[in-house]
Coordinates of C-alpha atoms in Angstrom, one line a residue:
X1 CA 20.8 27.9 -1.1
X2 CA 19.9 24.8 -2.5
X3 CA 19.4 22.8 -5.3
X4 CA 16.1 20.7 -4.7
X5 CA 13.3 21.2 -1.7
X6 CA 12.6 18.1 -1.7
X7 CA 9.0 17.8 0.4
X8 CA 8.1 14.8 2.0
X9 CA 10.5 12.4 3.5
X10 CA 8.7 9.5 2.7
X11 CA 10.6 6.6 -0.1
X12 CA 9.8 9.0 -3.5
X13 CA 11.5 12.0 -1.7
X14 CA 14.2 10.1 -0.1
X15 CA 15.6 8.1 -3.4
X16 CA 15.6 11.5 -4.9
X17 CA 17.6 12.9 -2.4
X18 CA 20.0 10.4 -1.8
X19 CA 20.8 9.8 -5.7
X20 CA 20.7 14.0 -6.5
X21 CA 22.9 14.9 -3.8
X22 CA 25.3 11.8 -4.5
X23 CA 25.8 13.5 -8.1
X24 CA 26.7 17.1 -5.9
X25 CA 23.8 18.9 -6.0
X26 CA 22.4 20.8 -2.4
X27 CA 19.2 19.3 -1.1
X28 CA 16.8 19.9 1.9
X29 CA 14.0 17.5 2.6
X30 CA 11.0 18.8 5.1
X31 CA 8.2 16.7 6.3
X32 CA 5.4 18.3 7.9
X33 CA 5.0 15.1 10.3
X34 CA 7.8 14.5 13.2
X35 CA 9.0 11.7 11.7
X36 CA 10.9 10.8 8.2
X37 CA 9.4 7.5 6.1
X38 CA 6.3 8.4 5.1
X39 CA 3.7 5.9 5.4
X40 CA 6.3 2.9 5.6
X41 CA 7.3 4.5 9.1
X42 CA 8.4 2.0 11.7
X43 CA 8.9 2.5 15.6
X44 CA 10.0 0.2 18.3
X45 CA 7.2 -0.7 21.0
X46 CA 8.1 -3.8 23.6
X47 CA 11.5 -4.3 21.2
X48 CA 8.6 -5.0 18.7
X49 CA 9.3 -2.9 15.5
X50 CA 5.4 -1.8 14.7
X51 CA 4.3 -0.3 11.5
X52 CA 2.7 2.8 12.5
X53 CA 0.7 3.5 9.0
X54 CA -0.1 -0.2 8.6
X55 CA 1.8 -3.4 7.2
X56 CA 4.4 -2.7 4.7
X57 CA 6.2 -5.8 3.1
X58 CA 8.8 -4.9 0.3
X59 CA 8.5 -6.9 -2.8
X60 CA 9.5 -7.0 -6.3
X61 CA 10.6 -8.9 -9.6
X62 CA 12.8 -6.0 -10.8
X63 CA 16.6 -7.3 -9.2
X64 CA 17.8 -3.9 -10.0
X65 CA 15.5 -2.4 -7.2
X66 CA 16.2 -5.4 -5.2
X67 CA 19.9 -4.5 -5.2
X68 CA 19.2 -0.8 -4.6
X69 CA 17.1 -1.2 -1.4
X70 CA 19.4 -3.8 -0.2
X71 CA 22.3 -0.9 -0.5
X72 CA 20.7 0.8 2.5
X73 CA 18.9 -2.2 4.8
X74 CA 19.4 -6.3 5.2
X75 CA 16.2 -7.3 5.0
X76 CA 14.6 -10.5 6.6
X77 CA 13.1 -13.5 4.1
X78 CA 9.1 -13.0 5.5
X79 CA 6.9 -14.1 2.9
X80 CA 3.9 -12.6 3.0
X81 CA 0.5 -15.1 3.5
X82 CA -2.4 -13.8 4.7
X83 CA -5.5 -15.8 6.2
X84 CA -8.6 -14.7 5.9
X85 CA -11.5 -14.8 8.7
X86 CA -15.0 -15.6 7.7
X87 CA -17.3 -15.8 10.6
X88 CA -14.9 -18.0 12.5
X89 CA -13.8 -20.4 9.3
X90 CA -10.2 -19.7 8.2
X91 CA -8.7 -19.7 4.5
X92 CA -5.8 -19.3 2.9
X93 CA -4.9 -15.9 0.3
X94 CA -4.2 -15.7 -2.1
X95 CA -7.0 -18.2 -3.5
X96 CA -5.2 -21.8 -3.5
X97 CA -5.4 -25.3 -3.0
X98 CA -5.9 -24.8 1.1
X99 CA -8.7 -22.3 0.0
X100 CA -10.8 -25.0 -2.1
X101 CA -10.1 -27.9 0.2
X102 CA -11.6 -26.2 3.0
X103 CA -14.6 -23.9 0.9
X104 CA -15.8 -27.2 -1.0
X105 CA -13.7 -30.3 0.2
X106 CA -12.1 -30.9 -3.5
X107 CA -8.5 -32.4 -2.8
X108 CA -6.8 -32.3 -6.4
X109 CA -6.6 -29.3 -8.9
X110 CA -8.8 -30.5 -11.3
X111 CA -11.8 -30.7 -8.6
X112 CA -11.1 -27.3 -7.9
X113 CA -11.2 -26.1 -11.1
X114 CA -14.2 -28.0 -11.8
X115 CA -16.1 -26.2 -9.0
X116 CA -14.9 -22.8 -10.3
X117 CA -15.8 -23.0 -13.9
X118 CA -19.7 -24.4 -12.6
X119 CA -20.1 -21.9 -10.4
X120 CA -19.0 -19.3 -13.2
X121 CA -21.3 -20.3 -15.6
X122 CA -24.1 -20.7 -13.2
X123 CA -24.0 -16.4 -12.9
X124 CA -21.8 -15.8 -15.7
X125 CA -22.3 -12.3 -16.9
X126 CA -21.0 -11.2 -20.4
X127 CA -19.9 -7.9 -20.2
X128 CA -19.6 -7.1 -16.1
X129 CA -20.2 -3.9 -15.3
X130 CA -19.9 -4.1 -12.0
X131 CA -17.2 -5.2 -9.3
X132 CA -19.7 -8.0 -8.3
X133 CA -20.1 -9.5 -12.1
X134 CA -16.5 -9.5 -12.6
X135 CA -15.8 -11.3 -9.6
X136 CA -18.2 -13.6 -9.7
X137 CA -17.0 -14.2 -14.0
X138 CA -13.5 -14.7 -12.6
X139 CA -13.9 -17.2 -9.4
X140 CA -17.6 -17.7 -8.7
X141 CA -20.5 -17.2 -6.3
X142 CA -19.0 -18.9 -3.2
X143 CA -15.6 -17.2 -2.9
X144 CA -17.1 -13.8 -3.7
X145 CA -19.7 -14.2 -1.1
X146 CA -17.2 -15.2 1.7
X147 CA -14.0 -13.8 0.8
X148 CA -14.3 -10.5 -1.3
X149 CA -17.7 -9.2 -1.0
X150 CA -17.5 -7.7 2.8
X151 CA -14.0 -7.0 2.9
X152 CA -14.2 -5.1 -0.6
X153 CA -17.3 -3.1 0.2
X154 CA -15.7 -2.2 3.5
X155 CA -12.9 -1.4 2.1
X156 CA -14.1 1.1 -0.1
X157 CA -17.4 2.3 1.4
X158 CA -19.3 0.9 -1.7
X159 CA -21.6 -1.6 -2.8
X160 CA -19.7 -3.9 -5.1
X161 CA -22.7 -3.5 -7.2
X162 CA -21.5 0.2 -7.6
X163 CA -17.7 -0.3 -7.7
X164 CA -16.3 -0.1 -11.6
X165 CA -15.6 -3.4 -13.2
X166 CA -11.9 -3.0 -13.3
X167 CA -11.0 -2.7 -9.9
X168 CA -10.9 -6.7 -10.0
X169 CA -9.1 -6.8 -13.4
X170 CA -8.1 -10.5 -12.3
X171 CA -8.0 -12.8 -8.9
X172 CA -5.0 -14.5 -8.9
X173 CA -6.0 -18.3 -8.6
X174 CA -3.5 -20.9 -8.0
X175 CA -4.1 -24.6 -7.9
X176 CA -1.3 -25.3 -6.0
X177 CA -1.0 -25.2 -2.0
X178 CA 1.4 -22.0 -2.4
X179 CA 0.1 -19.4 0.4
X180 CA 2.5 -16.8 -0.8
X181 CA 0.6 -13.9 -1.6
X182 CA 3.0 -12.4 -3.9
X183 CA 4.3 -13.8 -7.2
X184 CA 7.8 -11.8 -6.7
X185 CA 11.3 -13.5 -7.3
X186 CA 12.6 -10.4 -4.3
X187 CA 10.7 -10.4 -0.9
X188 CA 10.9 -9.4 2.7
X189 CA 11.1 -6.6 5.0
X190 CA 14.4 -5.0 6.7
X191 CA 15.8 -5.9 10.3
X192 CA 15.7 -2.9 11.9
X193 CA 12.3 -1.7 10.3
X194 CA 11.9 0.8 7.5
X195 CA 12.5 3.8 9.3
X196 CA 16.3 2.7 9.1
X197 CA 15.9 2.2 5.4
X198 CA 14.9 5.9 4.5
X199 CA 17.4 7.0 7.2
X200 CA 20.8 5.1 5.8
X201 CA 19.2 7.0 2.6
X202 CA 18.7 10.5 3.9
X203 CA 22.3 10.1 5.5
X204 CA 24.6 13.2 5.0
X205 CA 21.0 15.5 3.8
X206 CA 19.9 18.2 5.5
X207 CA 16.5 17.3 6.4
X208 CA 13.5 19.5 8.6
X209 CA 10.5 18.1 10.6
X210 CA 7.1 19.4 11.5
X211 CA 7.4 21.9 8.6
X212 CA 4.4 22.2 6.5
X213 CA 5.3 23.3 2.9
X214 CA 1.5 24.5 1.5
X215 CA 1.5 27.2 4.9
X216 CA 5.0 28.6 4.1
X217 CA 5.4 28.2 0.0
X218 CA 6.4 31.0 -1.0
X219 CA 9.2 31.4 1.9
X220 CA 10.3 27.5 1.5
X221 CA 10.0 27.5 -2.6
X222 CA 12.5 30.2 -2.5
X223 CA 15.3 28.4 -0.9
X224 CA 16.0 26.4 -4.1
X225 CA 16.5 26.2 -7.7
X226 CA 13.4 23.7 -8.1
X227 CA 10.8 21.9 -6.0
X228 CA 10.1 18.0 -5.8
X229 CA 6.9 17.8 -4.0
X230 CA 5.3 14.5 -3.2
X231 CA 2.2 15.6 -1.2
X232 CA -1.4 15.9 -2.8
X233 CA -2.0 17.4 -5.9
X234 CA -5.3 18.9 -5.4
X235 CA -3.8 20.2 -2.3
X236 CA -1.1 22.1 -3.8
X237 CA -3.2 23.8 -5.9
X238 CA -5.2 25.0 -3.4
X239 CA -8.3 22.4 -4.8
X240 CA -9.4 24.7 -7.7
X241 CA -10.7 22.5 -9.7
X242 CA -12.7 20.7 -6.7
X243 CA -11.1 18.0 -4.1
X244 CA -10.2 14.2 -5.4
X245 CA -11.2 11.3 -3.6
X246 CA -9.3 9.1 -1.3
X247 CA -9.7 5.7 1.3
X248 CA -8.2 6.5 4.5
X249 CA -7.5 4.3 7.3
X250 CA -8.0 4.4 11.0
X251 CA -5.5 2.2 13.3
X252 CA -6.4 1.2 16.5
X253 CA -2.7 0.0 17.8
X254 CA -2.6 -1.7 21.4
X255 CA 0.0 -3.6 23.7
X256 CA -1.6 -7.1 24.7
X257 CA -0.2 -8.9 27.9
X258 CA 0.7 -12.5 25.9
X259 CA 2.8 -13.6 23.6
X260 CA 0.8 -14.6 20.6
X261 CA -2.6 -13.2 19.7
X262 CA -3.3 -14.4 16.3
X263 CA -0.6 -16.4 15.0
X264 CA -0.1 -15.1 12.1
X265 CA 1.1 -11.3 10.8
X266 CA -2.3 -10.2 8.8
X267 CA -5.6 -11.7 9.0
X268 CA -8.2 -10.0 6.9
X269 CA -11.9 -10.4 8.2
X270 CA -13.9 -10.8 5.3
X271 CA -17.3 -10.9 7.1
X272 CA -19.4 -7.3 6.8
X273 CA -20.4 -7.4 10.3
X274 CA -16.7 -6.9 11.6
X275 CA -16.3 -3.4 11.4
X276 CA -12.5 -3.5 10.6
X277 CA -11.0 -5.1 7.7
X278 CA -8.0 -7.0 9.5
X279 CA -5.6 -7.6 12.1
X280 CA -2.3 -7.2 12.0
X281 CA 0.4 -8.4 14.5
X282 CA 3.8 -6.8 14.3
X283 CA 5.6 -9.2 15.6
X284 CA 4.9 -11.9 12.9
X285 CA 6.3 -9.6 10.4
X286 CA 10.0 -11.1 11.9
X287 CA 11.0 -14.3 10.3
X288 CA 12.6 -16.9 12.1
X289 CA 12.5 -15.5 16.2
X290 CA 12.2 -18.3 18.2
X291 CA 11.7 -15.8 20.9
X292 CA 8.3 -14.6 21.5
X293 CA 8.4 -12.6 24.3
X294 CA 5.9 -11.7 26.2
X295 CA 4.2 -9.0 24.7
X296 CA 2.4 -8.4 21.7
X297 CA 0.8 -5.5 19.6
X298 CA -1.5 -5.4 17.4
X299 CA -3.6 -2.8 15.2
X300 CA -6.8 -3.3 13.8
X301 CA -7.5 -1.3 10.7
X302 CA -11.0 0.6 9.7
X303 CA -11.3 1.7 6.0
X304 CA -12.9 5.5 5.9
X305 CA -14.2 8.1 3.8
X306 CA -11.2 10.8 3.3
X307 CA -11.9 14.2 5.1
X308 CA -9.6 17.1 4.9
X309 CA -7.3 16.4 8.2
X310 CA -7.2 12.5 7.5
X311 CA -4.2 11.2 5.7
X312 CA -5.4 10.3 2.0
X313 CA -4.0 6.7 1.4
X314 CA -5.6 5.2 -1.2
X315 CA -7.0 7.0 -4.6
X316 CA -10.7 6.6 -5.6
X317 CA -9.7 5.4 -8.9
X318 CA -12.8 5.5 -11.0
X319 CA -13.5 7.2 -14.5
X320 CA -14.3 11.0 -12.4
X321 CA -11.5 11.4 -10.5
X322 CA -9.2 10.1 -13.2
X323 CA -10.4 13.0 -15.4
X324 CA -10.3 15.8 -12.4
X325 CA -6.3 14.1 -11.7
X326 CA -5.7 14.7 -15.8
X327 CA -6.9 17.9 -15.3
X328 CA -4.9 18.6 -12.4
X329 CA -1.5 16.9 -13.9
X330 CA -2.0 20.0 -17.3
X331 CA -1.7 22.0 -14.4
X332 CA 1.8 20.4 -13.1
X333 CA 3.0 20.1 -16.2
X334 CA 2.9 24.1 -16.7
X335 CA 5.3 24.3 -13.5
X336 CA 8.8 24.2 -15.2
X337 CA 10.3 24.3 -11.6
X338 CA 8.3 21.8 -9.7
X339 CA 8.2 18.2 -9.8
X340 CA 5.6 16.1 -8.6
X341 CA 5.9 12.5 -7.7
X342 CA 4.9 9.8 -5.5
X343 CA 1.2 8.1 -4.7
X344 CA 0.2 11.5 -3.9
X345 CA 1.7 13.7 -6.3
X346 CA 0.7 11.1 -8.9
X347 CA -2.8 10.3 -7.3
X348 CA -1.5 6.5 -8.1
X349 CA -1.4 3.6 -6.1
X350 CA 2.1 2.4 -5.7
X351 CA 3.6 -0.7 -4.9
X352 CA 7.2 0.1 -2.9
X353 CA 9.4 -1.0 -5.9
X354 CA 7.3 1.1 -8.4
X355 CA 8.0 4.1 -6.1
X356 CA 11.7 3.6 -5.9
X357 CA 11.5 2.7 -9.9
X358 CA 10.0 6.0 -10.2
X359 CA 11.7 8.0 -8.4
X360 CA 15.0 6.5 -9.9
X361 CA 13.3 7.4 -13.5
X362 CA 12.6 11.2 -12.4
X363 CA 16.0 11.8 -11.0
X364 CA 18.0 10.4 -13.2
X365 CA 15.9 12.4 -16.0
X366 CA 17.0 15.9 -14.0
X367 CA 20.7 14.7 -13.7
X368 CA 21.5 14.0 -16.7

């Protein structure tokens, strides 16, 4: 009946719809949640549009992306700029001129820099191998003790001491008073939420909720010529060769009688006795409204061990599981009629521009 099951409804499975059945060819997408979008899912609350699966803001340096999301949404101009919340003092991310002033009082660039490189030296370790030496080689003792030590280790569930070296490759460090967090030329996040996006995609595809691929394979994976499948890849096959790891996430979302509770769309609380790891208000995420309102919502987020049940979000990527994935892709790659992408199919953390440049890649690949 058709071309391409397509499972998962999320941004992966949606560009590959959209771009297979625009060259002709018969695609159904299922989801086994009620909703399509993925993790970038958006729903209105109090005219607020709230991102259910935590804050997603779209950015990029690769126009041709930028052009191709903009086919489908018109997206605002928010610029992403986090504070972060240590024990009550407040600093600017990503690491800049705001962020020395206040942490040591310096005023000009070369103060700043001045305090970083003696603080490196003072705990400088040759060859880090640890999260914590690599850190503390790249921007010192005081900004790794406030502002990446408790967040990281709640974050992950780890010790820094016991988190690989390379998950801090680099800190970005800018000694300028620029709080955007991202270095993209291509930012912002659409008007009427994300949902809208992968909707405007999935326009004119046949697409099924609530229908969960891995309990009805055989029945599904026999409605089409081949299978794009975007969910986990230890899942598909059954976890044969033993379970990968993930970070999951726990929101605690709730409707707050005021117009403004923090100010500001993310605040990250870097302390380890704050049991969540940040803040966000949804509202914030809209730039320009002059209009409060008078609601707000907020969700707090708490980092978590995966379990089976939990929604896997972000891949334990150390040495082990990077070997038991390479094992797992042979696998994949001896399926001729399956096709596995996304974060989850690719057990890789993905930026949304990567995604859409991936998904471009594999379907373009199969069309031509």
């Amino acid at each position: 009946m058709y071309d391409y099951l397509i499972v998962g409804a999320g941004l992966f499975g949606a560009v590959f719809a959209h771009e297979a059945a625009a060259a002709g060819k018969r695609c159904l997408v299922i989801d086994k949640r009620g909703h399509i979008a993925g993790n970038i899912y958006t729903e209105k609350v109090e005219g607020i549009d709230v991102h259910r699966y935590g804050a997603h803001i779209f950015h990029t340096n690769n126009k041709k992306v930028w052009d191709y999301v903009n086919r489908f949404a018109v997206f605002n101009r928010y610029t992403n700029a986090p504070v972060a919340n240590y024990k009550g003092e407040l600093y600017n991310l990503p690491f800049n001129m705001n962020t020395f002033n206040k942490m040591w009082g310096v005023v000009t660039p070369a103060q700043a820099q001045a305090k970083i490189e003696e603080q490196r030296a003072a705990c400088y370790t040759e060859h880090p191998k640890n999260l914590e030496e690599q850190a503390i080689n790249l921007v010192g003792t005081d900004i790794y003790e406030k502002l990446i030590k408790g967040y990281t280790e709640k974050q992950w569930g780890r010790p820094c001491t016991a988190l690989p070296a390379f998950i801090i490759k680099r800190l970005p460090v800018r000694l300028t008073f620029d709080n955007n967090y991202f270095n993209a030329l291509y930012q912002g996040i659409p008007n009427e939420g994300y949902t809208a996006l992968v909707a405007n995609m999935l326009e004119g595809v046949e697409v099924r909720l609530n229908v969960d691929y891995l309990a009805e394979r055989e029945a599904l994976s026999a409605l089409a010529r081949k299978v794009v499948y975007t969910g986990p890849i230890d899942a598909y096959f059954g976890y044969r060769l033993g379970a990968l790891q993930y970070r999951s996430v726990r929101f605690e979302t709730e409707t707050l009688d005021m117009p403004n509770y923090q100010g500001n769309a993310v605040i990250n609380y870097t302390d380890a006795e704050t049991p969540y790891t940040r803040i966000i208000e949804h509202k914030h995420f809209v730039f320009g409204s002059t209009e409060p309102g008078t609601k707000t919502v907020i969700s707090r987020e708490y980092s978590a061990e995966w379990k089976p049940g939990d929604e896997p979000y972000y891949p334990v990527n150390d040495e082990e599981n990077g070997a038991l994935y390479a094992r797992y892709r042979e696998l994949a790659d001896a399926l001729p009629n399956v096709l596995f992408g996304g974060r989850l199919g690719e057990y890789k953390y993905y930026d949304m521009d990567r995604v859409i440049e991936a998904a471009l890649e594999r379907v373009r690949a199969e069309l031509a």
